[in-house]
Amino acid sequence: TYQPFDWDEYLKETNSVAAPASCFKQAVTPPHNEFKVSMKLEALDPRNVTSTCIATVITVLGSRLRLRLDGSDNKNDFWRLVDSKEINPVGHCEKSGGMLQPPLGFRMNASSWPMFLTKTLNGALMAPANIFQKEPPSPKCNLFQVGQKLEAVDKKNPQLICCATVGAVKNEQIHVTFDGWRGAFDYWCRYDSRDIFPVGWCAKSGHPMQPPGQKNSTGHARYKFKPALTAPIPPISSTVAESPEADTSAPPPPPITIQVRKSCMGGPLIDATQ
Ligand code: MLY
């Protein structure tokens, strides 16, 4: 069974505080998600935000949707909150005087777009207007402080919302760092990004949260392992009982003692501080 991450314990253990909810452009309570897989809607093309395209709901998770643009491949899926202003009911674009566009990398000839659009919408399950939620307001300014904890989308693995820390603050931006991971996943984003959430958001919205990774700030293992400094005991030959003379295996090697200088790192499996 799924055990939610214990933030209270982690904040104590790391002697840190959560960024207050008022720092974020997120609803006080995560919005309900009444979307269903296969529903169609309009979405801005993330690779070309001047285009409005038809998208299909691929996954419903917490307050988020995994979307795929119709006419695109399955390698360009993206995630949106149900209160994102980048998604709307089918018909919204035309009502506001726009025209639906093929996604960047439309898999057919551009001339086949009108017929493709007709066919993709024919008999489709349209997401009803009432399940789209209003975008929450932005805080007036960047209220984040270095060291505060949050939950943040891993932009390289956007299905994941992870345990994170504000690493730096500069003007309207914050540097998001992922606890227990080396810098490769870090990014800068605006304080009002929709990809950052207050501590507890995942648990409240029913979205899984990735706990911290295994690396500490020095790049070494976070957890202490009780090392076995003696060689493993070789298995006893199963033939011993019936035919002792058949056991030609060598006698077990003597235990090994390893001397570790206190000031040295023994690697992830050896803790010299014990
Ligand atoms: N298998 C991937 C997942 C990395 C996820 C990192 N996030 C949680 C910051 C990898 O090891 O690259």
PDB file of C-alpha atoms and ligand atoms in Angstrom:
ATOM      1  CA  THR A   1       0.000   0.000   0.000  1.00  0.00           C
ATOM      2  CA  TYR A   2       1.125   3.549  -0.800  1.00  0.00           C
ATOM      3  CA  GLN A   3       2.653   5.347   2.217  1.00  0.00           C
ATOM      4  CA  PRO A   4       2.496   9.125   1.837  1.00  0.00           C
ATOM      5  CA  PHE A   5       5.809  10.889   2.444  1.00  0.00           C
ATOM      6  CA  ASP A   6       6.069  12.139   6.047  1.00  0.00           C
ATOM      7  CA  TRP A   7       6.849  15.839   5.551  1.00  0.00           C
ATOM      8  CA  ASP A   8       6.630  16.693   9.275  1.00  0.00           C
ATOM      9  CA  GLU A   9       9.314  14.161  10.107  1.00  0.00           C
ATOM     10  CA  TYR A  10      11.472  15.231   7.154  1.00  0.00           C
ATOM     11  CA  LEU A  11      11.264  18.945   8.026  1.00  0.00           C
ATOM     12  CA  LYS A  12      12.400  18.123  11.591  1.00  0.00           C
ATOM     13  CA  GLU A  13      15.158  15.800  10.397  1.00  0.00           C
ATOM     14  CA  THR A  14      16.499  18.444   7.982  1.00  0.00           C
ATOM     15  CA  ASN A  15      15.822  21.345  10.388  1.00  0.00           C
ATOM     16  CA  SER A  16      13.999  23.177   7.616  1.00  0.00           C
ATOM     17  CA  VAL A  17      10.681  24.902   6.953  1.00  0.00           C
ATOM     18  CA  ALA A  18       8.063  24.625   4.223  1.00  0.00           C
ATOM     19  CA  ALA A  19       7.512  27.599   1.898  1.00  0.00           C
ATOM     20  CA  PRO A  20       4.144  29.098   2.980  1.00  0.00           C
ATOM     21  CA  ALA A  21       1.202  28.387   0.636  1.00  0.00           C
ATOM     22  CA  SER A  22       0.891  32.145   0.028  1.00  0.00           C
ATOM     23  CA  CYS A  23       4.161  32.025  -1.995  1.00  0.00           C
ATOM     24  CA  PHE A  24       2.551  29.911  -4.738  1.00  0.00           C
ATOM     25  CA  LYS A  25       0.188  30.444  -7.656  1.00  0.00           C
ATOM     26  CA  GLN A  26      -1.888  27.437  -6.616  1.00  0.00           C
ATOM     27  CA  ALA A  27      -5.432  27.032  -5.310  1.00  0.00           C
ATOM     28  CA  VAL A  28      -5.688  26.817  -1.496  1.00  0.00           C
ATOM     29  CA  THR A  29      -7.269  23.369  -1.948  1.00  0.00           C
ATOM     30  CA  PRO A  30      -6.093  21.339  -4.967  1.00  0.00           C
ATOM     31  CA  PRO A  31      -8.875  21.459  -7.597  1.00  0.00           C
ATOM     32  CA  HIS A  32     -11.070  18.396  -8.129  1.00  0.00           C
ATOM     33  CA  ASN A  33     -10.322  16.455 -11.252  1.00  0.00           C
ATOM     34  CA  GLU A  34     -13.421  15.231 -13.055  1.00  0.00           C
ATOM     35  CA  PHE A  35     -11.690  14.658 -16.399  1.00  0.00           C
ATOM     36  CA  LYS A  36     -11.749  11.146 -17.845  1.00  0.00           C
ATOM     37  CA  VAL A  37      -9.254   9.371 -20.065  1.00  0.00           C
ATOM     38  CA  SER A  38     -10.018   9.912 -23.801  1.00  0.00           C
ATOM     39  CA  MET A  39     -11.807  13.251 -23.289  1.00  0.00           C
ATOM     40  CA  LYS A  40     -10.880  15.916 -25.841  1.00  0.00           C
ATOM     41  CA  LEU A  41     -10.172  19.568 -25.167  1.00  0.00           C
ATOM     42  CA  GLU A  42      -8.229  22.504 -26.589  1.00  0.00           C
ATOM     43  CA  ALA A  43      -4.653  23.124 -25.447  1.00  0.00           C
ATOM     44  CA  LEU A  44      -1.883  25.506 -26.404  1.00  0.00           C
ATOM     45  CA  ASP A  45       0.870  23.577 -28.196  1.00  0.00           C
ATOM     46  CA  PRO A  46       3.731  23.609 -25.620  1.00  0.00           C
ATOM     47  CA  ARG A  47       6.248  23.707 -28.482  1.00  0.00           C
ATOM     48  CA  ASN A  48       4.475  26.576 -30.238  1.00  0.00           C
ATOM     49  CA  VAL A  49       2.319  28.468 -27.745  1.00  0.00           C
ATOM     50  CA  THR A  50       0.720  30.677 -30.409  1.00  0.00           C
ATOM     51  CA  SER A  51      -1.150  27.569 -31.669  1.00  0.00           C
ATOM     52  CA  THR A  52      -4.308  26.140 -30.119  1.00  0.00           C
ATOM     53  CA  CYS A  53      -4.644  22.407 -30.834  1.00  0.00           C
ATOM     54  CA  ILE A  54      -6.961  19.535 -29.996  1.00  0.00           C
ATOM     55  CA  ALA A  55      -5.629  17.355 -27.183  1.00  0.00           C
ATOM     56  CA  THR A  56      -6.741  14.044 -25.691  1.00  0.00           C
ATOM     57  CA  VAL A  57      -6.564  13.157 -21.991  1.00  0.00           C
ATOM     58  CA  ILE A  58      -4.152  10.209 -21.654  1.00  0.00           C
ATOM     59  CA  THR A  59      -3.879  10.052 -17.829  1.00  0.00           C
ATOM     60  CA  VAL A  60      -5.768  11.650 -14.930  1.00  0.00           C
ATOM     61  CA  LEU A  61      -3.602  12.010 -11.794  1.00  0.00           C
ATOM     62  CA  GLY A  62      -4.309  14.196  -8.771  1.00  0.00           C
ATOM     63  CA  SER A  63      -5.229  17.662 -10.082  1.00  0.00           C
ATOM     64  CA  ARG A  64      -3.261  17.047 -13.287  1.00  0.00           C
ATOM     65  CA  LEU A  65      -3.828  15.668 -16.785  1.00  0.00           C
ATOM     66  CA  ARG A  66      -1.386  13.990 -19.127  1.00  0.00           C
ATOM     67  CA  LEU A  67      -2.281  15.322 -22.587  1.00  0.00           C
ATOM     68  CA  ARG A  68      -1.382  14.346 -26.153  1.00  0.00           C
ATOM     69  CA  LEU A  69      -2.015  16.638 -29.121  1.00  0.00           C
ATOM     70  CA  ASP A  70      -4.136  14.954 -31.807  1.00  0.00           C
ATOM     71  CA  GLY A  71      -1.971  14.461 -34.879  1.00  0.00           C
ATOM     72  CA  SER A  72       1.229  14.409 -32.809  1.00  0.00           C
ATOM     73  CA  ASP A  73       3.160  11.347 -31.616  1.00  0.00           C
ATOM     74  CA  ASN A  74       3.268   9.801 -28.132  1.00  0.00           C
ATOM     75  CA  LYS A  75       6.762  11.269 -27.479  1.00  0.00           C
ATOM     76  CA  ASN A  76       5.497  14.804 -26.826  1.00  0.00           C
ATOM     77  CA  ASP A  77       2.942  14.280 -24.069  1.00  0.00           C
ATOM     78  CA  PHE A  78       2.709  17.047 -21.487  1.00  0.00           C
ATOM     79  CA  TRP A  79       1.012  17.662 -18.143  1.00  0.00           C
ATOM     80  CA  ARG A  80      -1.429  20.404 -17.163  1.00  0.00           C
ATOM     81  CA  LEU A  81      -3.334  21.258 -14.004  1.00  0.00           C
ATOM     82  CA  VAL A  82      -7.117  21.214 -14.409  1.00  0.00           C
ATOM     83  CA  ASP A  83      -7.049  24.947 -13.527  1.00  0.00           C
ATOM     84  CA  SER A  84      -4.445  25.789 -16.187  1.00  0.00           C
ATOM     85  CA  LYS A  85      -5.404  28.697 -18.428  1.00  0.00           C
ATOM     86  CA  GLU A  86      -3.711  26.792 -21.274  1.00  0.00           C
ATOM     87  CA  ILE A  87      -6.595  24.313 -21.560  1.00  0.00           C
ATOM     88  CA  ASN A  88     -10.175  25.071 -22.625  1.00  0.00           C
ATOM     89  CA  PRO A  89     -13.284  23.265 -23.846  1.00  0.00           C
ATOM     90  CA  VAL A  90     -13.502  22.458 -27.553  1.00  0.00           C
ATOM     91  CA  GLY A  91     -15.093  25.476 -29.274  1.00  0.00           C
ATOM     92  CA  HIS A  92     -13.344  28.113 -27.138  1.00  0.00           C
ATOM     93  CA  CYS A  93     -10.772  28.990 -29.803  1.00  0.00           C
ATOM     94  CA  GLU A  94     -13.335  29.487 -32.562  1.00  0.00           C
ATOM     95  CA  LYS A  95     -15.628  31.525 -30.253  1.00  0.00           C
ATOM     96  CA  SER A  96     -12.743  33.903 -29.610  1.00  0.00           C
ATOM     97  CA  GLY A  97     -12.111  34.268 -33.357  1.00  0.00           C
ATOM     98  CA  GLY A  98      -9.193  31.826 -33.652  1.00  0.00           C
ATOM     99  CA  MET A  99      -8.610  28.706 -35.747  1.00  0.00           C
ATOM    100  CA  LEU A 100      -7.473  25.317 -34.485  1.00  0.00           C
ATOM    101  CA  GLN A 101      -3.967  24.496 -35.696  1.00  0.00           C
ATOM    102  CA  PRO A 102      -2.121  21.244 -36.377  1.00  0.00           C
ATOM    103  CA  PRO A 103       0.520  20.494 -33.704  1.00  0.00           C
ATOM    104  CA  LEU A 104       4.182  21.175 -34.418  1.00  0.00           C
ATOM    105  CA  GLY A 105       5.380  18.000 -36.150  1.00  0.00           C
ATOM    106  CA  PHE A 106       1.891  17.100 -37.470  1.00  0.00           C
ATOM    107  CA  ARG A 107       2.360  13.546 -38.708  1.00  0.00           C
ATOM    108  CA  MET A 108       0.575  14.128 -42.061  1.00  0.00           C
ATOM    109  CA  ASN A 109       0.791  16.511 -44.971  1.00  0.00           C
ATOM    110  CA  ALA A 110      -0.442  20.004 -43.934  1.00  0.00           C
ATOM    111  CA  SER A 111      -3.125  19.818 -46.653  1.00  0.00           C
ATOM    112  CA  SER A 112      -4.779  16.913 -44.825  1.00  0.00           C
ATOM    113  CA  TRP A 113      -5.266  18.985 -41.621  1.00  0.00           C
ATOM    114  CA  PRO A 114      -8.914  20.106 -42.249  1.00  0.00           C
ATOM    115  CA  MET A 115     -10.099  16.528 -42.853  1.00  0.00           C
ATOM    116  CA  PHE A 116      -7.974  15.220 -39.958  1.00  0.00           C
ATOM    117  CA  LEU A 117      -9.599  17.784 -37.627  1.00  0.00           C
ATOM    118  CA  THR A 118     -13.115  16.828 -38.768  1.00  0.00           C
ATOM    119  CA  LYS A 119     -12.412  13.134 -38.225  1.00  0.00           C
ATOM    120  CA  THR A 120     -10.626  13.491 -34.879  1.00  0.00           C
ATOM    121  CA  LEU A 121     -13.587  15.465 -33.433  1.00  0.00           C
ATOM    122  CA  ASN A 122     -16.327  13.323 -34.992  1.00  0.00           C
ATOM    123  CA  GLY A 123     -17.985  11.241 -32.280  1.00  0.00           C
ATOM    124  CA  ALA A 124     -15.328  12.242 -29.738  1.00  0.00           C
ATOM    125  CA  LEU A 125     -15.974  12.601 -26.009  1.00  0.00           C
ATOM    126  CA  MET A 126     -15.647  16.347 -25.366  1.00  0.00           C
ATOM    127  CA  ALA A 127     -14.601  17.481 -21.885  1.00  0.00           C
ATOM    128  CA  PRO A 128     -17.607  19.500 -20.560  1.00  0.00           C
ATOM    129  CA  ALA A 129     -16.985  23.179 -19.790  1.00  0.00           C
ATOM    130  CA  ASN A 130     -17.951  22.826 -16.101  1.00  0.00           C
ATOM    131  CA  ILE A 131     -14.959  20.597 -15.236  1.00  0.00           C
ATOM    132  CA  PHE A 132     -12.434  23.272 -16.284  1.00  0.00           C
ATOM    133  CA  GLN A 133     -11.392  25.303 -13.250  1.00  0.00           C
ATOM    134  CA  LYS A 134     -10.501  28.983 -13.051  1.00  0.00           C
ATOM    135  CA  GLU A 135      -6.802  29.763 -12.804  1.00  0.00           C
ATOM    136  CA  PRO A 136      -5.836  30.910  -9.270  1.00  0.00           C
ATOM    137  CA  PRO A 137      -4.425  34.419  -8.754  1.00  0.00           C
ATOM    138  CA  SER A 138      -0.663  35.071  -8.574  1.00  0.00           C
ATOM    139  CA  PRO A 139       0.991  36.317  -5.404  1.00  0.00           C
ATOM    140  CA  LYS A 140       1.933  39.997  -5.861  1.00  0.00           C
ATOM    141  CA  CYS A 141       5.649  39.335  -5.613  1.00  0.00           C
ATOM    142  CA  ASN A 142       8.293  36.707  -5.029  1.00  0.00           C
ATOM    143  CA  LEU A 143       7.941  35.723  -1.352  1.00  0.00           C
ATOM    144  CA  PHE A 144      10.200  32.649  -1.443  1.00  0.00           C
ATOM    145  CA  GLN A 145      13.269  32.349   0.775  1.00  0.00           C
ATOM    146  CA  VAL A 146      16.369  30.234   0.325  1.00  0.00           C
ATOM    147  CA  GLY A 147      16.157  26.887   2.135  1.00  0.00           C
ATOM    148  CA  GLN A 148      12.366  26.589   2.106  1.00  0.00           C
ATOM    149  CA  LYS A 149      10.964  23.189   1.094  1.00  0.00           C
ATOM    150  CA  LEU A 150       8.367  22.614  -1.615  1.00  0.00           C
ATOM    151  CA  GLU A 151       7.055  20.014  -4.048  1.00  0.00           C
ATOM    152  CA  ALA A 152       8.180  20.567  -7.635  1.00  0.00           C
ATOM    153  CA  VAL A 153       7.712  18.995 -11.057  1.00  0.00           C
ATOM    154  CA  ASP A 154      10.880  17.316 -12.364  1.00  0.00           C
ATOM    155  CA  LYS A 155      10.962  18.976 -15.821  1.00  0.00           C
ATOM    156  CA  LYS A 156      13.018  16.093 -17.237  1.00  0.00           C
ATOM    157  CA  ASN A 157      10.425  13.596 -15.941  1.00  0.00           C
ATOM    158  CA  PRO A 158       7.312  15.793 -15.802  1.00  0.00           C
ATOM    159  CA  GLN A 159       5.068  13.006 -14.523  1.00  0.00           C
ATOM    160  CA  LEU A 160       7.011  13.314 -11.237  1.00  0.00           C
ATOM    161  CA  ILE A 161       6.369  15.805  -8.432  1.00  0.00           C
ATOM    162  CA  CYS A 162       9.326  15.694  -6.056  1.00  0.00           C
ATOM    163  CA  CYS A 163      10.674  16.800  -2.717  1.00  0.00           C
ATOM    164  CA  ALA A 164      12.597  20.030  -3.405  1.00  0.00           C
ATOM    165  CA  THR A 165      14.303  23.052  -1.837  1.00  0.00           C
ATOM    166  CA  VAL A 166      14.578  26.716  -2.850  1.00  0.00           C
ATOM    167  CA  GLY A 167      18.309  26.942  -3.619  1.00  0.00           C
ATOM    168  CA  ALA A 168      18.392  30.628  -4.573  1.00  0.00           C
ATOM    169  CA  VAL A 169      16.051  33.564  -5.130  1.00  0.00           C
ATOM    170  CA  LYS A 170      16.672  36.294  -7.716  1.00  0.00           C
ATOM    171  CA  ASN A 171      14.118  38.944  -8.714  1.00  0.00           C
ATOM    172  CA  GLU A 172      11.027  37.093  -9.969  1.00  0.00           C
ATOM    173  CA  GLN A 173      12.811  33.727 -10.151  1.00  0.00           C
ATOM    174  CA  ILE A 174      13.605  30.869  -7.784  1.00  0.00           C
ATOM    175  CA  HIS A 175      16.169  28.081  -8.210  1.00  0.00           C
ATOM    176  CA  VAL A 176      14.514  24.709  -7.585  1.00  0.00           C
ATOM    177  CA  THR A 177      16.859  21.955  -6.357  1.00  0.00           C
ATOM    178  CA  PHE A 178      15.828  18.329  -5.825  1.00  0.00           C
ATOM    179  CA  ASP A 179      16.634  16.819  -2.436  1.00  0.00           C
ATOM    180  CA  GLY A 180      18.979  13.862  -2.714  1.00  0.00           C
ATOM    181  CA  TRP A 181      19.749  14.397  -6.405  1.00  0.00           C
ATOM    182  CA  ARG A 182      22.750  16.055  -7.993  1.00  0.00           C
ATOM    183  CA  GLY A 183      22.286  19.327  -9.856  1.00  0.00           C
ATOM    184  CA  ALA A 184      21.298  17.819 -13.222  1.00  0.00           C
ATOM    185  CA  PHE A 185      17.569  18.244 -12.495  1.00  0.00           C
ATOM    186  CA  ASP A 186      17.739  21.775 -11.020  1.00  0.00           C
ATOM    187  CA  TYR A 187      16.063  24.686 -12.802  1.00  0.00           C
ATOM    188  CA  TRP A 188      15.118  28.343 -12.457  1.00  0.00           C
ATOM    189  CA  CYS A 189      11.450  29.278 -12.726  1.00  0.00           C
ATOM    190  CA  ARG A 190       9.219  32.245 -11.940  1.00  0.00           C
ATOM    191  CA  TYR A 191       7.775  32.368  -8.407  1.00  0.00           C
ATOM    192  CA  ASP A 192       4.291  32.036  -9.976  1.00  0.00           C
ATOM    193  CA  SER A 193       5.149  28.890 -11.982  1.00  0.00           C
ATOM    194  CA  ARG A 194       2.403  26.244 -12.109  1.00  0.00           C
ATOM    195  CA  ASP A 195       5.085  23.548 -11.636  1.00  0.00           C
ATOM    196  CA  ILE A 196       5.785  24.273  -7.961  1.00  0.00           C
ATOM    197  CA  PHE A 197       3.508  23.404  -5.045  1.00  0.00           C
ATOM    198  CA  PRO A 198       3.355  23.860  -1.290  1.00  0.00           C
ATOM    199  CA  VAL A 199       4.382  20.960   0.950  1.00  0.00           C
ATOM    200  CA  GLY A 200       1.412  18.594   1.295  1.00  0.00           C
ATOM    201  CA  TRP A 201      -0.052  19.348  -2.149  1.00  0.00           C
ATOM    202  CA  CYS A 202       0.502  15.822  -3.505  1.00  0.00           C
ATOM    203  CA  ALA A 203      -1.028  14.147  -0.463  1.00  0.00           C
ATOM    204  CA  LYS A 204      -4.075  16.485  -0.629  1.00  0.00           C
ATOM    205  CA  SER A 205      -4.627  16.094  -4.351  1.00  0.00           C
ATOM    206  CA  GLY A 206      -3.994  12.340  -4.527  1.00  0.00           C
ATOM    207  CA  HIS A 207      -0.853  12.663  -6.636  1.00  0.00           C
ATOM    208  CA  PRO A 208       2.180  10.480  -5.812  1.00  0.00           C
ATOM    209  CA  MET A 209       5.204  12.390  -4.481  1.00  0.00           C
ATOM    210  CA  GLN A 210       8.803  11.376  -5.107  1.00  0.00           C
ATOM    211  CA  PRO A 211      10.715  11.241  -1.812  1.00  0.00           C
ATOM    212  CA  PRO A 212      14.288  12.612  -1.628  1.00  0.00           C
ATOM    213  CA  GLY A 213      16.928  10.742  -3.617  1.00  0.00           C
ATOM    214  CA  GLN A 214      19.870   8.937  -2.028  1.00  0.00           C
ATOM    215  CA  LYS A 215      22.592  11.571  -2.336  1.00  0.00           C
ATOM    216  CA  ASN A 216      23.420  14.168   0.313  1.00  0.00           C
ATOM    217  CA  SER A 217      24.904  17.583  -0.481  1.00  0.00           C
ATOM    218  CA  THR A 218      28.446  16.125  -0.669  1.00  0.00           C
ATOM    219  CA  GLY A 219      27.279  13.618  -3.296  1.00  0.00           C
ATOM    220  CA  HIS A 220      27.570  10.666  -0.901  1.00  0.00           C
ATOM    221  CA  ALA A 221      24.927   8.245   0.337  1.00  0.00           C
ATOM    222  CA  ARG A 222      22.426   9.852   2.714  1.00  0.00           C
ATOM    223  CA  TYR A 223      21.830   6.731   4.717  1.00  0.00           C
ATOM    224  CA  LYS A 224      24.257   4.869   6.940  1.00  0.00           C
ATOM    225  CA  PHE A 225      24.575   1.196   6.182  1.00  0.00           C
ATOM    226  CA  LYS A 226      25.816  -1.151   8.903  1.00  0.00           C
ATOM    227  CA  PRO A 227      28.704  -2.634   6.958  1.00  0.00           C
ATOM    228  CA  ALA A 228      29.618  -6.322   7.148  1.00  0.00           C
ATOM    229  CA  LEU A 229      33.414  -6.088   7.301  1.00  0.00           C
ATOM    230  CA  THR A 230      33.904  -9.859   7.132  1.00  0.00           C
ATOM    231  CA  ALA A 231      33.665 -11.881   3.936  1.00  0.00           C
ATOM    232  CA  PRO A 232      30.303 -13.596   3.344  1.00  0.00           C
ATOM    233  CA  ILE A 233      30.132 -17.196   4.576  1.00  0.00           C
ATOM    234  CA  PRO A 234      30.213 -19.535   1.551  1.00  0.00           C
ATOM    235  CA  PRO A 235      27.140 -21.746   1.120  1.00  0.00           C
ATOM    236  CA  ILE A 236      27.398 -25.237   2.641  1.00  0.00           C
ATOM    237  CA  SER A 237      27.564 -27.871  -0.076  1.00  0.00           C
ATOM    238  CA  SER A 238      24.211 -29.663  -0.328  1.00  0.00           C
ATOM    239  CA  THR A 239      26.024 -32.974  -0.993  1.00  0.00           C
ATOM    240  CA  VAL A 240      27.823 -33.007   2.414  1.00  0.00           C
ATOM    241  CA  ALA A 241      25.202 -35.089   4.278  1.00  0.00           C
ATOM    242  CA  GLU A 242      24.887 -37.948   1.754  1.00  0.00           C
ATOM    243  CA  SER A 243      28.508 -38.238   0.566  1.00  0.00           C
ATOM    244  CA  PRO A 244      31.129 -36.369   2.631  1.00  0.00           C
ATOM    245  CA  GLU A 245      33.898 -37.576   0.272  1.00  0.00           C
ATOM    246  CA  ALA A 246      32.168 -35.772  -2.651  1.00  0.00           C
ATOM    247  CA  ASP A 247      32.841 -32.380  -1.030  1.00  0.00           C
ATOM    248  CA  THR A 248      36.018 -31.212  -2.722  1.00  0.00           C
ATOM    249  CA  SER A 249      35.348 -27.483  -2.037  1.00  0.00           C
ATOM    250  CA  ALA A 250      38.061 -25.414  -0.317  1.00  0.00           C
ATOM    251  CA  PRO A 251      37.626 -24.573   3.398  1.00  0.00           C
ATOM    252  CA  PRO A 252      35.953 -21.180   4.086  1.00  0.00           C
ATOM    253  CA  PRO A 253      38.405 -18.244   3.976  1.00  0.00           C
ATOM    254  CA  PRO A 254      39.296 -16.608   7.311  1.00  0.00           C
ATOM    255  CA  PRO A 255      37.406 -13.381   8.228  1.00  0.00           C
ATOM    256  CA  ILE A 256      38.893 -10.203   6.755  1.00  0.00           C
ATOM    257  CA  THR A 257      39.563  -7.135   8.889  1.00  0.00           C
ATOM    258  CA  ILE A 258      39.611  -3.723   7.153  1.00  0.00           C
ATOM    259  CA  GLN A 259      41.388  -0.816   8.819  1.00  0.00           C
ATOM    260  CA  VAL A 260      39.677   2.460   7.857  1.00  0.00           C
ATOM    261  CA  ARG A 261      41.244   5.810   8.691  1.00  0.00           C
ATOM    262  CA  LYS A 262      38.562   7.932  10.467  1.00  0.00           C
ATOM    263  CA  SER A 263      39.161  10.868   8.114  1.00  0.00           C
ATOM    264  CA  CYS A 264      38.536   8.799   4.961  1.00  0.00           C
ATOM    265  CA  MET A 265      35.279   8.161   3.128  1.00  0.00           C
ATOM    266  CA  GLY A 266      34.863   4.416   2.695  1.00  0.00           C
ATOM    267  CA  GLY A 267      32.407   4.720  -0.176  1.00  0.00           C
ATOM    268  CA  PRO A 268      28.629   4.247  -0.027  1.00  0.00           C
ATOM    269  CA  LEU A 269      28.716   0.824   1.693  1.00  0.00           C
ATOM    270  CA  ILE A 270      31.346   1.533   4.345  1.00  0.00           C
ATOM    271  CA  ASP A 271      30.683   3.996   7.113  1.00  0.00           C
ATOM    272  CA  ALA A 272      33.969   4.785   8.891  1.00  0.00           C
ATOM    273  CA  THR A 273      32.172   6.939  11.489  1.00  0.00           C
ATOM    274  CA  GLN A 274      30.536   3.935  13.199  1.00  0.00           C
TER     275      GLN A 274
HETATM  276  N1  MLY B   1      15.449   7.321 -13.750  1.00  0.00           N
HETATM  277  C1  MLY B   1      15.664   8.716 -13.780  1.00  0.00           C
HETATM  278  C2  MLY B   1      14.809   9.405 -12.767  1.00  0.00           C
HETATM  279  C3  MLY B   1      15.392  10.585 -12.164  1.00  0.00           C
HETATM  280  C4  MLY B   1      14.385  11.340 -11.326  1.00  0.00           C
HETATM  281  C5  MLY B   1      15.042  12.513 -10.654  1.00  0.00           C
HETATM  282  N2  MLY B   1      14.110  13.416 -10.046  1.00  0.00           N
HETATM  283  C6  MLY B   1      13.320  12.785  -9.015  1.00  0.00           C
HETATM  284  C7  MLY B   1      14.742  14.628  -9.562  1.00  0.00           C
HETATM  285  C8  MLY B   1      17.151   9.016 -13.622  1.00  0.00           C
HETATM  286  O1  MLY B   1      17.794   8.468 -12.726  1.00  0.00           O
HETATM  287  O2  MLY B   1      17.670   9.770 -14.425  1.00  0.00           O
END
